[in-house]
Amino acid sequence: MKVAVIGSTGQLGQDLMRAFGEEAVGFSHQDLDVTDGVGVASRIYSLEPDWVLNTAAFHRVDDCEINPALAFASNALGALNVARAAAAVGAGVVFFSTDYVFGGQDRERSHPYKESDAPQPINIYGISKAAGEQLVMQANERHIVVRSAGLYGTATSRKGWTFPELMINKARTDGFVRVVTDQALSPTFTADLARKTKELVEKEATGLFHLTNAGECSWFEFAKGVFDLAGVEVKMEPIQTDQTQRRARRPSYSAMTTARLEEVGLSPLRPWKEALGAYLSAKGIV
Ligand SMILES: NC(=O)c1ccc[n+]([C@@H]2O[C@H](COP(=O)([O-])OP(=O)(O)OC[C@H]3O[C@@H](n4cnc5c(N)ncnc54)[C@H](OP(=O)(O)O)[C@@H]3O)[C@@H](O)[C@H]2O)c1
């Protein structure tokens, strides 16, 4: 099997490259820009892969509100370019999407979203990714749309830090952190996401899948998990989202279940705290 990984130098991209090993051919943003339909087609036609894994995104959520044209070009039309080029050579496509396609439903929601729940995004990033999902499903019948959340991985991305690293750095420099308690999610280790994606591809699965580490927590609980596991002493101040003055609205609750995995005979991902421990150990922090 030959697999093209788009966005191969990103945090998920690097774990996909590791998971697929010699089967993977990586394309960095410099090698291939998903917004360039002709460039995408020419790269995919010359490689003739069996699967194309598209991790590319403009995912700085607040910046998407300022530049919706770039958000839609990368996250929706870019996704279509990749799905179409893959279809033209008979390849399957995996598109990585987000829990931020949810949030507009019930503000008091407290039970996890299933794959069958209708998306209702509340910011430009979520709207552009929901559009990308639809375009990918329409353009390539061999599609796997993977929604994940709160990604962190051992690879250094251009963003420069992961949430756990940011927390540890702030604790060391300031001695205290302020973290929101009113946004809940299912944070996910990219190494686990990459391995489970490989299992889906090997099964020739089709359709929409939620892939997150099991369980849910608020960002505050996630940060506390980091400090507990890493043995870092820090003063934690719980805050509310309306104290953060971010440009984009965030879902107050976007935890997801991974029920469709079981339907195709695959096991769920391990609990988020266990995965976080594995990440901290892989980073040499514990
Ligand atoms: N991060 C999260 O918490 C999160 C949560 C849920 C879903 N997701 C989704 O998961 C996927 C992977 O996220 P990640 O955290 O691994 O992001 P990442 O580390 O930023 O990796 C994305 C990669 O895509 C590249 N890229 C960006 N725009 C591109 C374009 N127009 N054409 C080609 N390549 C482009 C980036 O290159 P440059 O950095 O050089 O631009 C980067 O190498 C994304 O689709 C994202 O929407 C992420």
CSV table of C-alpha atoms and ligand atoms in Angstrom, one decimal:
chain,number,residue,atom,x,y,z
A,1,MET,CA,0.0,0.0,0.0
A,2,LYS,CA,1.2,3.5,-0.8
A,3,VAL,CA,-0.1,6.4,1.2
A,4,ALA,CA,0.3,10.2,0.6
A,5,VAL,CA,0.4,12.3,3.8
A,6,ILE,CA,-0.5,15.9,3.2
A,7,GLY,CA,0.8,18.3,5.9
A,8,SER,CA,3.4,15.7,6.8
A,9,THR,CA,5.5,18.1,9.0
A,10,GLY,CA,2.5,19.0,11.3
A,11,GLN,CA,1.9,17.3,14.6
A,12,LEU,CA,-0.6,14.7,13.3
A,13,GLY,CA,1.3,14.5,10.0
A,14,GLN,CA,4.5,13.4,11.7
A,15,ASP,CA,2.7,10.7,13.7
A,16,LEU,CA,0.9,9.4,10.5
A,17,MET,CA,4.3,9.2,8.8
A,18,ARG,CA,5.6,7.1,11.7
A,19,ALA,CA,2.4,4.9,11.8
A,20,PHE,CA,2.5,4.1,8.1
A,21,GLY,CA,6.3,3.8,8.0
A,22,GLU,CA,7.7,2.8,4.6
A,23,GLU,CA,4.2,2.9,3.1
A,24,ALA,CA,4.0,6.7,3.5
A,25,VAL,CA,5.2,9.5,1.2
A,26,GLY,CA,5.0,12.9,2.9
A,27,PHE,CA,4.1,16.3,1.4
A,28,SER,CA,4.9,19.4,3.5
A,29,HIS,CA,3.0,22.7,3.0
A,30,GLN,CA,6.0,23.8,0.9
A,31,ASP,CA,5.8,20.7,-1.3
A,32,LEU,CA,2.0,20.9,-1.9
A,33,ASP,CA,-0.5,23.6,-1.1
A,34,VAL,CA,-4.1,22.2,-1.0
A,35,THR,CA,-5.5,25.5,-2.2
A,36,ASP,CA,-3.7,25.0,-5.6
A,37,GLY,CA,-6.0,22.5,-7.4
A,38,VAL,CA,-3.7,22.0,-10.3
A,39,GLY,CA,-0.6,21.4,-8.1
A,40,VAL,CA,-2.5,18.9,-6.0
A,41,ALA,CA,-3.7,17.0,-9.0
A,42,SER,CA,-0.3,16.8,-10.6
A,43,ARG,CA,1.4,15.6,-7.3
A,44,ILE,CA,-1.3,12.9,-6.8
A,45,TYR,CA,-1.4,11.8,-10.4
A,46,SER,CA,2.4,11.3,-10.5
A,47,LEU,CA,2.5,9.4,-7.1
A,48,GLU,CA,-0.7,7.2,-7.8
A,49,PRO,CA,-1.2,6.4,-4.1
A,50,ASP,CA,-3.8,4.0,-2.7
A,51,TRP,CA,-4.8,6.5,0.0
A,52,VAL,CA,-4.4,10.2,0.5
A,53,LEU,CA,-4.4,11.4,4.1
A,54,ASN,CA,-5.2,15.1,4.3
A,55,THR,CA,-4.2,16.8,7.6
A,56,ALA,CA,-3.8,20.3,6.0
A,57,ALA,CA,-5.8,23.0,7.6
A,58,PHE,CA,-6.0,26.7,8.6
A,59,HIS,CA,-7.0,26.0,12.1
A,60,ARG,CA,-6.1,29.1,14.2
A,61,VAL,CA,-9.7,29.5,15.3
A,62,ASP,CA,-9.6,33.2,16.1
A,63,ASP,CA,-7.7,34.0,12.9
A,64,CYS,CA,-10.3,32.2,10.8
A,65,GLU,CA,-12.8,34.9,11.9
A,66,ILE,CA,-10.6,37.6,10.4
A,67,ASN,CA,-9.7,35.7,7.2
A,68,PRO,CA,-12.7,33.5,6.3
A,69,ALA,CA,-11.5,33.4,2.7
A,70,LEU,CA,-8.3,31.6,3.7
A,71,ALA,CA,-10.3,29.3,6.1
A,72,PHE,CA,-12.7,28.2,3.2
A,73,ALA,CA,-9.8,28.0,0.7
A,74,SER,CA,-7.8,25.6,2.9
A,75,ASN,CA,-10.5,23.8,4.9
A,76,ALA,CA,-13.3,23.4,2.3
A,77,LEU,CA,-12.0,23.9,-1.2
A,78,GLY,CA,-8.6,22.5,-0.4
A,79,ALA,CA,-10.3,19.4,1.0
A,80,LEU,CA,-12.3,19.2,-2.2
A,81,ASN,CA,-9.1,19.5,-4.4
A,82,VAL,CA,-7.5,16.6,-2.5
A,83,ALA,CA,-10.6,14.4,-2.5
A,84,ARG,CA,-11.1,14.9,-6.3
A,85,ALA,CA,-7.5,14.3,-7.2
A,86,ALA,CA,-7.5,11.1,-5.1
A,87,ALA,CA,-10.8,10.0,-6.8
A,88,ALA,CA,-9.3,10.6,-10.2
A,89,VAL,CA,-6.6,8.0,-9.6
A,90,GLY,CA,-8.9,5.6,-7.7
A,91,ALA,CA,-7.4,6.4,-4.3
A,92,GLY,CA,-9.3,6.7,-1.1
A,93,VAL,CA,-9.1,9.9,1.0
A,94,VAL,CA,-9.0,10.6,4.7
A,95,PHE,CA,-10.0,14.1,5.8
A,96,PHE,CA,-9.3,15.2,9.3
A,97,SER,CA,-12.1,17.3,10.8
A,98,THR,CA,-13.0,18.7,14.2
A,99,ASP,CA,-15.3,18.6,17.2
A,100,TYR,CA,-15.8,22.4,16.4
A,101,VAL,CA,-18.4,21.3,13.9
A,102,PHE,CA,-20.6,21.1,17.0
A,103,GLY,CA,-21.6,23.7,19.6
A,104,GLY,CA,-24.7,25.5,18.2
A,105,GLN,CA,-27.2,23.0,19.7
A,106,ASP,CA,-28.1,23.0,23.3
A,107,ARG,CA,-25.9,25.3,25.3
A,108,GLU,CA,-26.6,23.1,28.4
A,109,ARG,CA,-25.6,19.8,26.6
A,110,SER,CA,-23.6,17.3,28.6
A,111,HIS,CA,-23.7,14.1,26.7
A,112,PRO,CA,-21.2,13.3,24.0
A,113,TYR,CA,-21.9,13.8,20.3
A,114,LYS,CA,-22.4,10.7,18.1
A,115,GLU,CA,-21.5,10.5,14.4
A,116,SER,CA,-25.2,10.6,13.6
A,117,ASP,CA,-25.7,14.0,15.4
A,118,ALA,CA,-26.1,16.9,13.0
A,119,PRO,CA,-23.2,19.4,12.9
A,120,GLN,CA,-24.1,23.0,14.0
A,121,PRO,CA,-20.9,25.0,14.1
A,122,ILE,CA,-20.6,28.4,15.8
A,123,ASN,CA,-17.4,29.8,14.3
A,124,ILE,CA,-15.9,30.2,10.9
A,125,TYR,CA,-13.3,27.5,11.5
A,126,GLY,CA,-16.1,25.0,12.3
A,127,ILE,CA,-18.3,26.1,9.4
A,128,SER,CA,-15.4,25.7,7.0
A,129,LYS,CA,-14.5,22.2,8.3
A,130,ALA,CA,-18.1,21.1,8.1
A,131,ALA,CA,-18.2,22.3,4.5
A,132,GLY,CA,-15.0,20.4,3.9
A,133,GLU,CA,-16.6,17.2,5.2
A,134,GLN,CA,-19.5,17.5,2.9
A,135,LEU,CA,-17.3,18.2,-0.2
A,136,VAL,CA,-15.0,15.3,0.5
A,137,MET,CA,-18.0,12.9,1.0
A,138,GLN,CA,-19.5,14.1,-2.3
A,139,ALA,CA,-16.3,14.1,-4.3
A,140,ASN,CA,-14.8,10.7,-3.4
A,141,GLU,CA,-16.9,7.6,-2.5
A,142,ARG,CA,-13.8,6.0,-0.9
A,143,HIS,CA,-13.7,8.5,1.9
A,144,ILE,CA,-13.1,8.4,5.6
A,145,VAL,CA,-13.9,11.6,7.5
A,146,VAL,CA,-12.3,11.6,10.9
A,147,ARG,CA,-13.4,14.1,13.5
A,148,SER,CA,-10.9,14.6,16.4
A,149,ALA,CA,-10.4,17.1,19.2
A,150,GLY,CA,-7.8,18.9,21.3
A,151,LEU,CA,-4.8,17.4,19.5
A,152,TYR,CA,-1.4,17.2,21.1
A,153,GLY,CA,1.6,15.3,19.9
A,154,THR,CA,5.3,14.8,20.5
A,155,ALA,CA,6.3,16.4,17.2
A,156,THR,CA,6.9,20.1,17.3
A,157,SER,CA,4.5,21.8,14.9
A,158,ARG,CA,5.0,25.4,13.5
A,159,LYS,CA,2.6,26.5,16.3
A,160,GLY,CA,5.6,25.7,18.6
A,161,TRP,CA,3.8,24.2,21.6
A,162,THR,CA,1.1,21.9,22.6
A,163,PHE,CA,-1.5,22.6,25.4
A,164,PRO,CA,0.4,20.4,27.9
A,165,GLU,CA,3.7,22.1,27.1
A,166,LEU,CA,2.1,25.6,27.3
A,167,MET,CA,0.7,24.7,30.8
A,168,ILE,CA,4.0,23.4,32.1
A,169,ASN,CA,5.9,26.4,30.7
A,170,LYS,CA,3.5,28.9,32.2
A,171,ALA,CA,3.6,27.1,35.5
A,172,ARG,CA,7.4,27.3,35.5
A,173,THR,CA,7.6,30.9,34.5
A,174,ASP,CA,4.6,32.5,36.3
A,175,GLY,CA,3.8,30.0,39.1
A,176,PHE,CA,0.1,30.1,38.2
A,177,VAL,CA,-2.3,29.4,35.3
A,178,ARG,CA,-5.8,30.5,34.5
A,179,VAL,CA,-7.8,27.9,32.6
A,180,VAL,CA,-11.5,27.7,31.6
A,181,THR,CA,-13.8,25.3,33.3
A,182,ASP,CA,-16.8,25.8,31.0
A,183,GLN,CA,-15.6,24.1,27.8
A,184,ALA,CA,-15.5,20.3,27.8
A,185,LEU,CA,-13.9,18.1,25.1
A,186,SER,CA,-12.2,14.8,24.5
A,187,PRO,CA,-8.5,15.7,24.1
A,188,THR,CA,-6.5,13.3,21.9
A,189,PHE,CA,-2.9,12.2,21.6
A,190,THR,CA,-1.9,12.3,17.9
A,191,ALA,CA,0.1,9.1,18.1
A,192,ASP,CA,-3.2,7.2,19.1
A,193,LEU,CA,-5.1,9.0,16.4
A,194,ALA,CA,-2.6,8.1,13.7
A,195,ARG,CA,-2.5,4.4,14.7
A,196,LYS,CA,-6.3,4.2,14.7
A,197,THR,CA,-6.5,6.0,11.4
A,198,LYS,CA,-4.2,3.3,10.0
A,199,GLU,CA,-6.5,0.6,11.3
A,200,LEU,CA,-9.5,2.2,9.6
A,201,VAL,CA,-7.6,2.5,6.3
A,202,GLU,CA,-6.5,-1.1,6.5
A,203,LYS,CA,-10.1,-2.1,7.0
A,204,GLU,CA,-11.1,-0.1,3.9
A,205,ALA,CA,-13.7,1.6,6.1
A,206,THR,CA,-16.0,4.3,4.6
A,207,GLY,CA,-17.9,7.2,6.2
A,208,LEU,CA,-17.7,9.5,9.2
A,209,PHE,CA,-15.8,8.4,12.3
A,210,HIS,CA,-15.2,10.2,15.6
A,211,LEU,CA,-11.7,9.3,16.8
A,212,THR,CA,-10.8,10.8,20.2
A,213,ASN,CA,-9.3,9.4,23.3
A,214,ALA,CA,-12.0,8.1,25.6
A,215,GLY,CA,-13.8,10.2,28.1
A,216,GLU,CA,-14.1,14.0,28.5
A,217,CYS,CA,-12.8,16.9,30.6
A,218,SER,CA,-12.8,20.6,30.7
A,219,TRP,CA,-9.6,22.5,29.7
A,220,PHE,CA,-9.1,23.1,33.5
A,221,GLU,CA,-9.3,19.3,34.2
A,222,PHE,CA,-7.0,18.7,31.3
A,223,ALA,CA,-4.4,21.1,32.7
A,224,LYS,CA,-4.8,19.6,36.2
A,225,GLY,CA,-4.2,16.2,34.6
A,226,VAL,CA,-0.9,17.5,33.1
A,227,PHE,CA,0.3,19.0,36.5
A,228,ASP,CA,-0.8,15.9,38.5
A,229,LEU,CA,1.0,13.5,36.1
A,230,ALA,CA,4.1,15.7,35.7
A,231,GLY,CA,4.3,16.4,39.4
A,232,VAL,CA,4.3,20.2,38.8
A,233,GLU,CA,3.3,22.5,41.7
A,234,VAL,CA,1.2,25.4,40.5
A,235,LYS,CA,-1.6,27.7,41.6
A,236,MET,CA,-4.6,27.1,39.3
A,237,GLU,CA,-7.3,29.8,38.8
A,238,PRO,CA,-10.6,28.5,37.3
A,239,ILE,CA,-12.1,31.0,34.9
A,240,GLN,CA,-15.1,31.2,32.6
A,241,THR,CA,-14.9,31.6,28.8
A,242,ASP,CA,-16.4,35.1,28.9
A,243,GLN,CA,-13.2,36.2,30.8
A,244,THR,CA,-11.0,35.2,27.9
A,245,GLN,CA,-12.0,37.7,25.2
A,246,ARG,CA,-11.3,35.5,22.3
A,247,ARG,CA,-12.6,36.5,18.8
A,248,ALA,CA,-14.2,33.2,17.9
A,249,ARG,CA,-17.0,31.6,19.9
A,250,ARG,CA,-16.1,28.1,21.2
A,251,PRO,CA,-18.5,25.2,21.9
A,252,SER,CA,-19.1,24.9,25.7
A,253,TYR,CA,-19.4,21.1,25.2
A,254,SER,CA,-17.9,19.1,22.3
A,255,ALA,CA,-17.0,15.7,23.7
A,256,MET,CA,-17.6,12.9,21.3
A,257,THR,CA,-18.3,9.2,21.4
A,258,THR,CA,-16.5,6.8,19.0
A,259,ALA,CA,-19.4,4.4,18.5
A,260,ARG,CA,-18.9,3.8,14.8
A,261,LEU,CA,-15.4,2.3,15.5
A,262,GLU,CA,-17.1,-0.7,17.2
A,263,GLU,CA,-19.5,-1.1,14.3
A,264,VAL,CA,-16.5,-1.8,12.1
A,265,GLY,CA,-15.0,-4.1,14.6
A,266,LEU,CA,-12.3,-1.8,16.0
A,267,SER,CA,-11.6,-1.0,19.7
A,268,PRO,CA,-12.0,2.5,21.2
A,269,LEU,CA,-9.0,4.7,21.9
A,270,ARG,CA,-7.6,4.5,25.4
A,271,PRO,CA,-8.8,7.0,28.1
A,272,TRP,CA,-7.5,10.6,27.7
A,273,LYS,CA,-5.6,10.6,31.0
A,274,GLU,CA,-3.7,7.4,30.1
A,275,ALA,CA,-2.9,8.8,26.7
A,276,LEU,CA,-1.7,12.0,28.4
A,277,GLY,CA,0.6,10.0,30.6
A,278,ALA,CA,2.1,8.2,27.5
A,279,TYR,CA,2.6,11.6,25.9
A,280,LEU,CA,4.4,13.1,28.9
A,281,SER,CA,6.6,10.0,29.1
A,282,ALA,CA,7.4,10.1,25.4
A,283,LYS,CA,8.4,13.8,25.8
A,284,GLY,CA,10.7,12.9,28.7
A,285,ILE,CA,8.6,15.1,31.1
A,286,VAL,CA,7.8,12.2,33.5
B,1,LIG,N1,-4.9,20.9,16.6
B,1,LIG,C1,-6.1,20.5,17.1
B,1,LIG,O1,-6.4,20.6,18.3
B,1,LIG,C2,-7.1,19.9,16.2
B,1,LIG,C3,-8.4,19.5,16.7
B,1,LIG,C4,-9.3,18.8,15.9
B,1,LIG,C5,-9.0,18.6,14.6
B,1,LIG,N2,-7.8,19.1,14.1
B,1,LIG,C6,-7.6,18.9,12.6
B,1,LIG,O2,-6.5,17.9,12.5
B,1,LIG,C7,-5.7,18.2,11.4
B,1,LIG,C8,-4.2,18.2,11.9
B,1,LIG,O3,-4.0,19.2,12.9
B,1,LIG,P1,-2.6,19.4,13.5
B,1,LIG,O4,-2.8,19.8,14.9
B,1,LIG,O5,-1.7,18.3,13.2
B,1,LIG,O6,-2.1,20.7,12.7
B,1,LIG,P2,-0.6,21.2,12.3
B,1,LIG,O7,0.4,20.7,13.3
B,1,LIG,O8,-0.7,22.7,12.1
B,1,LIG,O9,-0.4,20.5,10.9
B,1,LIG,C9,-1.1,20.9,9.7
B,1,LIG,C10,-0.1,20.8,8.6
B,1,LIG,O10,-0.8,21.2,7.4
B,1,LIG,C11,0.0,22.2,6.8
B,1,LIG,N3,-0.8,23.1,6.0
B,1,LIG,C12,-1.5,24.2,6.4
B,1,LIG,N4,-2.1,24.7,5.4
B,1,LIG,C13,-1.8,24.0,4.3
B,1,LIG,C14,-2.2,24.1,2.9
B,1,LIG,N5,-3.0,25.1,2.5
B,1,LIG,N6,-1.7,23.2,2.1
B,1,LIG,C15,-0.9,22.2,2.5
B,1,LIG,N7,-0.5,22.0,3.8
B,1,LIG,C16,-1.0,23.0,4.7
B,1,LIG,C17,0.8,22.9,7.9
B,1,LIG,O11,2.0,23.5,7.4
B,1,LIG,P3,2.4,24.9,8.0
B,1,LIG,O12,2.4,24.8,9.4
B,1,LIG,O13,3.8,25.1,7.4
B,1,LIG,O14,1.5,25.9,7.4
B,1,LIG,C18,1.1,21.7,8.8
B,1,LIG,O15,2.3,21.0,8.4
B,1,LIG,C19,-6.2,19.5,10.8
B,1,LIG,O16,-7.0,19.2,9.7
B,1,LIG,C20,-7.1,20.1,11.9
B,1,LIG,O17,-8.2,20.9,11.4
B,1,LIG,C21,-6.9,19.7,14.8
